[in-house]
Short mmCIF file of C-alpha atoms in Angstrom, two decimals:
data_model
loop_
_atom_site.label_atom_id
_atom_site.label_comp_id
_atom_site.label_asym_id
_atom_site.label_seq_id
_atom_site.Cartn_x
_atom_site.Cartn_y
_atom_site.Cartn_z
CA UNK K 1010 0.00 0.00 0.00
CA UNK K 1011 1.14 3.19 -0.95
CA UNK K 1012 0.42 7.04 -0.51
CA UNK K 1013 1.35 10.14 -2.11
CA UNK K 1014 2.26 13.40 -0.10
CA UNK K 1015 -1.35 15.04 -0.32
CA UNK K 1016 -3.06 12.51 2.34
CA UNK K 1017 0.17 12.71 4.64
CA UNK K 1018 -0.36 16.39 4.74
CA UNK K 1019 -4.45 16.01 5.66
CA UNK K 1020 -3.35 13.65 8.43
CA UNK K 1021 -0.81 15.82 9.55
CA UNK K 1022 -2.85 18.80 9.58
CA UNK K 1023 -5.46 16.88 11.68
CA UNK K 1024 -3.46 15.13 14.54
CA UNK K 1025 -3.29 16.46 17.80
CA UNK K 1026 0.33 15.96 18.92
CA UNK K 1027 0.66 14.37 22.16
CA UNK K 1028 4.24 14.08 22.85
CA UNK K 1029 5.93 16.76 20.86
CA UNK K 1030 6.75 14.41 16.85
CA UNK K 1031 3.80 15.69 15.37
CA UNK K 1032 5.16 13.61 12.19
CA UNK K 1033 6.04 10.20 13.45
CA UNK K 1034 2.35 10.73 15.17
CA UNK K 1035 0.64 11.32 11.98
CA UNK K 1036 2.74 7.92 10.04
CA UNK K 1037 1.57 5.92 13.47
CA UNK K 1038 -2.55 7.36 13.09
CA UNK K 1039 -2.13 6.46 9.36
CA UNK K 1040 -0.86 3.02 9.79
CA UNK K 1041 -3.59 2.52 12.29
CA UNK K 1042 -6.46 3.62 10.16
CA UNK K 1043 -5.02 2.04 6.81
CA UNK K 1044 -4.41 -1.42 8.41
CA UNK K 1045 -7.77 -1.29 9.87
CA UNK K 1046 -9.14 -0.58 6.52
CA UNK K 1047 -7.16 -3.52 5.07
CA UNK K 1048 -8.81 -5.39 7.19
CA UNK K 1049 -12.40 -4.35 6.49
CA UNK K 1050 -11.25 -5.52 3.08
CA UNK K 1051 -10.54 -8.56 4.36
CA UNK K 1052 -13.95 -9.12 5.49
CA UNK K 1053 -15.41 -7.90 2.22
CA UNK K 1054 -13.25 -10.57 -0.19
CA UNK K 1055 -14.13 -13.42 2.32
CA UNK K 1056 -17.86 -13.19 1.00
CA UNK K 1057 -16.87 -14.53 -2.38
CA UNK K 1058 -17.74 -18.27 -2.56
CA UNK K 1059 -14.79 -20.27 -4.32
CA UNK K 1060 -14.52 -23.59 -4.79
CA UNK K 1061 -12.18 -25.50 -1.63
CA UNK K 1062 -10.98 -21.83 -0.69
CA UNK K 1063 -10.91 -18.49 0.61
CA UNK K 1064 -9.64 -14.99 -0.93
CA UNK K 1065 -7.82 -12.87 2.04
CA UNK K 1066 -6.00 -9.84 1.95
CA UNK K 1067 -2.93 -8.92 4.40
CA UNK K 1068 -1.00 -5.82 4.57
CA UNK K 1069 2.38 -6.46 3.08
CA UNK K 1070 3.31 -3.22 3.72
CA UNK K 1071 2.94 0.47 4.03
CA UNK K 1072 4.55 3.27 1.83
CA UNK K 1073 4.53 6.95 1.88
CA UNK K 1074 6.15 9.07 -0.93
CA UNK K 1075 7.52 11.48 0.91
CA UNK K 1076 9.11 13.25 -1.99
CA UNK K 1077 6.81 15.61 -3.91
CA UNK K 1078 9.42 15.68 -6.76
CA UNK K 1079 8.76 11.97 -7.64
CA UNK K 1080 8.08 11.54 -11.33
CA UNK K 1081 5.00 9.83 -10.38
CA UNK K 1082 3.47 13.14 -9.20
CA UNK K 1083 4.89 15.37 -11.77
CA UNK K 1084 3.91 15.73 -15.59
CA UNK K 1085 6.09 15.80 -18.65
CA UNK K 1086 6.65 19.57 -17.82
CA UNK K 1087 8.00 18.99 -14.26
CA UNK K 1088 4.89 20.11 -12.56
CA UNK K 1089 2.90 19.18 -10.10
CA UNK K 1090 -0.13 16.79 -11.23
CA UNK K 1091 -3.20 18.12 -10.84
CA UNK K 1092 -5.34 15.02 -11.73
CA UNK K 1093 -4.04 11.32 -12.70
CA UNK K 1094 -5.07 9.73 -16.14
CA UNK K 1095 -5.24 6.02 -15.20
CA UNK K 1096 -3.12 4.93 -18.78
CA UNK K 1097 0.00 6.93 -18.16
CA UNK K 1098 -0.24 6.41 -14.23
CA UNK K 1099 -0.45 2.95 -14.16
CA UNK K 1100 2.45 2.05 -16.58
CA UNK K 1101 4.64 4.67 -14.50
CA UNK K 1102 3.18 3.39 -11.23
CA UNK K 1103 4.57 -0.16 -12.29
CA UNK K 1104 8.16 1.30 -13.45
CA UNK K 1105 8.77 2.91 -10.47
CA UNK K 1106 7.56 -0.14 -7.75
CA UNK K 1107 10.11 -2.21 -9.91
CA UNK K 1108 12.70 0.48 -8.50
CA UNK K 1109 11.48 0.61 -5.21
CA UNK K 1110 12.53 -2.18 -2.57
CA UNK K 1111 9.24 -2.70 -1.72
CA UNK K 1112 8.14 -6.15 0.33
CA UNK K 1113 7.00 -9.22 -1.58
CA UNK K 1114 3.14 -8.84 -2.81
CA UNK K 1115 0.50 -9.67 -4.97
CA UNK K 1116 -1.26 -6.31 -5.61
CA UNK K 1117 0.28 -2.71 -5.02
CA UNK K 1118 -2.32 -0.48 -4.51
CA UNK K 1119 -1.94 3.46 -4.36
CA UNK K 1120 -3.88 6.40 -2.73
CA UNK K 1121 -3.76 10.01 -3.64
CA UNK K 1122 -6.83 12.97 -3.16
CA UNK K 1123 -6.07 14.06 -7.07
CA UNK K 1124 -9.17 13.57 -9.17
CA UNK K 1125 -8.78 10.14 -11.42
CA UNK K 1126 -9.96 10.02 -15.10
CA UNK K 1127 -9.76 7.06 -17.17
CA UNK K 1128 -8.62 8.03 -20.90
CA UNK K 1129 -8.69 11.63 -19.91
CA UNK K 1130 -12.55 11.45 -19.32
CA UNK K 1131 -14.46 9.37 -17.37
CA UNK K 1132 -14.10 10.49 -13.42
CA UNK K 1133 -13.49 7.70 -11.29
CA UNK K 1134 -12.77 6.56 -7.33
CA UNK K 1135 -10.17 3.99 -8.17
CA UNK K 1136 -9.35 1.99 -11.17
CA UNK K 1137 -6.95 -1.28 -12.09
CA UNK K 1138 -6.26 -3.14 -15.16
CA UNK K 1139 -8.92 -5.93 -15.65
CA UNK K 1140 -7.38 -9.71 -14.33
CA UNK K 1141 -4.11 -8.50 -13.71
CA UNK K 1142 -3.67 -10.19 -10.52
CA UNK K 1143 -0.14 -12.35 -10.24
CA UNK K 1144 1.89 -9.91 -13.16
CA UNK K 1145 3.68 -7.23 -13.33
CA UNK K 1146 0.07 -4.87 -14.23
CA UNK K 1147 -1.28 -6.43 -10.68
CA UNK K 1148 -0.84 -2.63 -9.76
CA UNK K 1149 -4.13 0.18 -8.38
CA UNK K 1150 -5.00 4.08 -8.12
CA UNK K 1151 -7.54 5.10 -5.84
CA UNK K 1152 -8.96 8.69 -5.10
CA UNK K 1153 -8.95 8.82 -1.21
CA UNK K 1154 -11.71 11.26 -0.28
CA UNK K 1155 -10.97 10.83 3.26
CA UNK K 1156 -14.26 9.23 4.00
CA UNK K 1157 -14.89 5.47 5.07
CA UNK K 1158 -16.77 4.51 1.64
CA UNK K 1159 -13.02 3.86 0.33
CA UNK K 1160 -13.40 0.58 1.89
CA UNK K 1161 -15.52 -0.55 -0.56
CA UNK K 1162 -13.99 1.18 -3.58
CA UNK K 1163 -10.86 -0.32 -2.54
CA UNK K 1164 -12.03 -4.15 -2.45
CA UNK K 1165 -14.61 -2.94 -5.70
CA UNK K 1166 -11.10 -2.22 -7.65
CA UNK K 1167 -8.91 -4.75 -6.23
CA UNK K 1168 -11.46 -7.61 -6.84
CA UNK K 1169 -11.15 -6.31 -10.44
CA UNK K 1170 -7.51 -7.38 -10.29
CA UNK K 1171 -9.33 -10.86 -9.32
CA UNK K 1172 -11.01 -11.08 -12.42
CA UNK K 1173 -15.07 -9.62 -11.28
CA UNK K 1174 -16.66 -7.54 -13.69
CA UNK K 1175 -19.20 -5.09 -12.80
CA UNK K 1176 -22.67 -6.75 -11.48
CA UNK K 1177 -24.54 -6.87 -15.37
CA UNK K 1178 -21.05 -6.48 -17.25
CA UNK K 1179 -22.65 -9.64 -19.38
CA UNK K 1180 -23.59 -11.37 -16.40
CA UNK K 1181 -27.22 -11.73 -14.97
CA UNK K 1182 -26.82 -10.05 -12.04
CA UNK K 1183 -28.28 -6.45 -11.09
CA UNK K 1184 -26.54 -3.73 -10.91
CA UNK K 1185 -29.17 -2.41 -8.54
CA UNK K 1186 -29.24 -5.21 -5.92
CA UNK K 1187 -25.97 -3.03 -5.10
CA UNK K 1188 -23.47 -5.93 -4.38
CA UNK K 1189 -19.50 -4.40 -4.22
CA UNK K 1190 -19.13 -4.91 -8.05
CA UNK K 1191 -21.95 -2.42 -9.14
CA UNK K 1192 -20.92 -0.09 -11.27
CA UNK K 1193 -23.01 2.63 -9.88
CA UNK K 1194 -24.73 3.86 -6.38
CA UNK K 1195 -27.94 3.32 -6.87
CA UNK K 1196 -31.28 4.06 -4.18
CA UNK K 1197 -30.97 1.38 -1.70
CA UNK K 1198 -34.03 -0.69 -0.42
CA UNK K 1199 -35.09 -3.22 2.69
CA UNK K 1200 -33.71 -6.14 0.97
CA UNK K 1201 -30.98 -5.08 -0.73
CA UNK K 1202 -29.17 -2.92 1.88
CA UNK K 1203 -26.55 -5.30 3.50
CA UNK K 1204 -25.84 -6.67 0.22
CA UNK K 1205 -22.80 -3.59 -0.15
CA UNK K 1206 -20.70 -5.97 2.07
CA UNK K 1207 -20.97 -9.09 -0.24
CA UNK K 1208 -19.98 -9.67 -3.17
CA UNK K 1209 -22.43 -11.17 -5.58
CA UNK K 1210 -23.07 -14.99 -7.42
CA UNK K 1211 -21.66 -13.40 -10.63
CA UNK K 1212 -18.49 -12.16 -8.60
CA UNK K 1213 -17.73 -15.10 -7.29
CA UNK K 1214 -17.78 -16.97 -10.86
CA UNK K 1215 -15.63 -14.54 -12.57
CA UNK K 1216 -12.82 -14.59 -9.68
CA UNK K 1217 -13.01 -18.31 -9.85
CA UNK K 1218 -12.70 -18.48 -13.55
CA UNK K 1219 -9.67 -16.27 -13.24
CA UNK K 1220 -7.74 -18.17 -10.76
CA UNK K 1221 -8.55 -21.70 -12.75
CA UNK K 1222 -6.89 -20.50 -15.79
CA UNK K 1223 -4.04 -18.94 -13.21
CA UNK K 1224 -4.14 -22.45 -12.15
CA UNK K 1225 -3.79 -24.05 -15.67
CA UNK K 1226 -0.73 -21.53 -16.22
CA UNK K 1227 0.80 -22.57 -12.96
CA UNK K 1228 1.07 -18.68 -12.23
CA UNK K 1229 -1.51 -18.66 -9.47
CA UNK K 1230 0.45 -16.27 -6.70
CA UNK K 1231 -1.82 -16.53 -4.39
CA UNK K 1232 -1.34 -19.64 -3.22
CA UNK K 1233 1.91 -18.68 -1.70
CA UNK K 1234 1.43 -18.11 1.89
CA UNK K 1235 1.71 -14.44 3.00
CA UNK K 1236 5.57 -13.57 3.51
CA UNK K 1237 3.94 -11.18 6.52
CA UNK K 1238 1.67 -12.77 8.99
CA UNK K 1239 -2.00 -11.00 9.24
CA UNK K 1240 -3.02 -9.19 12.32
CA UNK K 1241 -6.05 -8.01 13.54
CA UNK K 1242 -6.50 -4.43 14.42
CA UNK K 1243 -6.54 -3.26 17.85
CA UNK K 1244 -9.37 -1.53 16.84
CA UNK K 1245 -12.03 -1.06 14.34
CA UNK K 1246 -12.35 1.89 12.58
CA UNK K 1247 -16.30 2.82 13.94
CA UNK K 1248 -14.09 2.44 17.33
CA UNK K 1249 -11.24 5.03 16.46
CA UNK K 1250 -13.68 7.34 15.07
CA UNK K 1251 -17.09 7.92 16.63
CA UNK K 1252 -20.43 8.91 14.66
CA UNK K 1253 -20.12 12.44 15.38
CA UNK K 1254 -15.93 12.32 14.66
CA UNK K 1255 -16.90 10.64 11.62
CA UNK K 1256 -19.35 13.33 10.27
CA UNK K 1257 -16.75 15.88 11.46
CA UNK K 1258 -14.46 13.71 9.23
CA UNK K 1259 -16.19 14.44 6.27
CA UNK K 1260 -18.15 17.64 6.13
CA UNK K 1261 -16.19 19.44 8.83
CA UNK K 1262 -15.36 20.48 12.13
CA UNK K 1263 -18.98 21.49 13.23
CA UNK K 1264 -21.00 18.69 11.83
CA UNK K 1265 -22.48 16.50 13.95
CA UNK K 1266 -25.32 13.66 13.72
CA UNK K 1267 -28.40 14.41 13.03
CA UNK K 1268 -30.04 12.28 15.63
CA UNK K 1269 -33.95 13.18 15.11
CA UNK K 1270 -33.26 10.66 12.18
CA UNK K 1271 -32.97 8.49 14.49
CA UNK K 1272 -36.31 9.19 17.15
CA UNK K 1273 -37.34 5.47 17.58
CA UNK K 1274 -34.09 3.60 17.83
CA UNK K 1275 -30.07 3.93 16.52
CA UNK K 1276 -30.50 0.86 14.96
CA UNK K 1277 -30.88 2.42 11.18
CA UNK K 1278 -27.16 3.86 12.09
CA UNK K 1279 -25.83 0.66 11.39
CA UNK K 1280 -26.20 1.27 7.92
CA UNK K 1281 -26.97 4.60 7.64
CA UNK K 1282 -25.11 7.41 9.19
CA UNK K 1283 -26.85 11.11 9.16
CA UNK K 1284 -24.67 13.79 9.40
CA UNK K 1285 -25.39 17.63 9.29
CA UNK K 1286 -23.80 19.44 6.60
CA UNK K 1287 -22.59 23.23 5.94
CA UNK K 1288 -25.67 24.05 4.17
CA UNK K 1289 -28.00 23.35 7.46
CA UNK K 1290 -29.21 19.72 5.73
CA UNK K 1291 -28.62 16.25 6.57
CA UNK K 1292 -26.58 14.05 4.64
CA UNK K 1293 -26.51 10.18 4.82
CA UNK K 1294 -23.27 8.96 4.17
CA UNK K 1295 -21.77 5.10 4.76
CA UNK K 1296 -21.13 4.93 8.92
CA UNK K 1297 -17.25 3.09 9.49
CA UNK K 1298 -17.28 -0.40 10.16
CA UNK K 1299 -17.78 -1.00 14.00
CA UNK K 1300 -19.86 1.98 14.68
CA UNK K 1301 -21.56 1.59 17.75
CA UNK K 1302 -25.24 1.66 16.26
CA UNK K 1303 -28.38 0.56 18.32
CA UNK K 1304 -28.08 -2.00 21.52
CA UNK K 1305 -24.67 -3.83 21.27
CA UNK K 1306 -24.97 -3.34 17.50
CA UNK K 1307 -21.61 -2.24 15.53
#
């Protein structure tokens, strides 16, 4: 896992310094969060159903490009980037982790606030090269908005590495029954609003097609055992950051949860966090995994 200086600096500019190295604070609060994140992923990529198996992710490791002269960040020009395009990225992404003595791993995936396009036009959250998983293109961008729906987007574009194709990417399933692999938020409903934690049927099939023909190459990676050994969290993310921390997160330093949304029970919080907003409103966003919601409910 890597991260570019623009996060680093958000962190930075957030942490309360306790004992006087404000910096090595901010790399220790960032570690905490992103391996707590990793293993909300974890979670996620355990849904898939695969024949005799399960699909984990562990942290390998944790990178920060401290240098805001790196070629990654800077265009032909020598200037700072001011959005990535997902073509040139990618193929410079996988140059430079070559250089880098990075630790042994399947998948490097990168984080950066800039605004990602795909052929110079289509906005995205994250993006990586279709069944790339166990070569040199096994390699991801992802916009980090600073909010806890990067979870998702994360495992949405690493599982692409797997091999899944968006739910109804000529498969039968529904874009709008909103498993991880639709392509699109869409209004959720009673029965299909736990389903963003799962993947879907269709998922599942395409990631086990994938590894099968990895299988038939004998270039299946993944069956190598982990050279790092997995850890859980000390604690989960709904746990570092409370409801009203997490709406402060996002919209700002006075927001705070709207809780006549929630006049009968906090039960909806679970999956559905209301947070005020600038404008007055409330917002509904995606509440961090382990939120305290409702009567020993996370």
């Amino acid at each position: 896992m890597g991260l570019n200086p623009e996060p680093c600096g958000w962190w930075f500019n957030k942490g309360r310094t306790k004992n006087g190295n404000r910096k090595q604070e901010t790399i220790t609060e960032m570690q905490e969060f992103y391996a707590a994140m990793v293993d909300r992923m974890d979670t996620r990529m355990r849904t898939l159903t695969l024949p005799n198996r399960k699909l984990g992710v562990t942290l390998a490791g944790f990178y920060i490009d401290e240098d805001p002269k790196s070629r990654l960040w800077l265009d032909k020009d020598g200037r700072q980037k001011t959005e990535i395009k997902t073509d040139q990225f990618l193929k410079a992404l996988t140059h430079w982790s070559k250089r880098r003595n990075l630790p042994e791993h399947d998948h490097a995936m990168f984080f950066t606030i800039l605004e990602v396009f795909e052929n110079g036009q289509k906005k995205l959250r994250g993006y990586s090269p279709q069944s790339k998983i166990c070569s040199n293109e096994s390699v991801s961008i992802i916009q980090e908005r600073l909010d806890f729906s990067t979870i998702t987007v994360a495992t949405h574009v690493l599982a692409h590495s797997l091999g899944a194709r968006h739910d109804g990417d000529s498969n039968p399933c529904r874009p709008e029954d909103h498993y991880i692999m639709s392509p699109k938020s869409v209004t959720l409903t009673e029965g299909s609003i736990l389903n963003m934690w799962n993947f879907s049927s269709c998922s599942s099939n395409s990631v086990g097609q994938n590894l099968k023909r990895l299988n038939e190459e004998n270039a299946n990676c993944l069956k190598n055992t982990p050279s790092v050994r997995r850890s859980k969290p000390h604690r989960q993310l709904g746990q570092m950051f409370d409801a009203d921390v997490q709406c402060q997160h996002i919209f700002g330093e006075t927001s705070y949860v709207c809780r006549s949304k929630y006049w009968s029970s906090y039960r909806g919080l679970c999956t559905g966090l209301w947070c005020s907003t600038n404008s007055g409103h409330c917002q509904k966003i995606i509440p961090a995994d382990g939120t305290s919601c409702g009567r020993q409910k996370v």
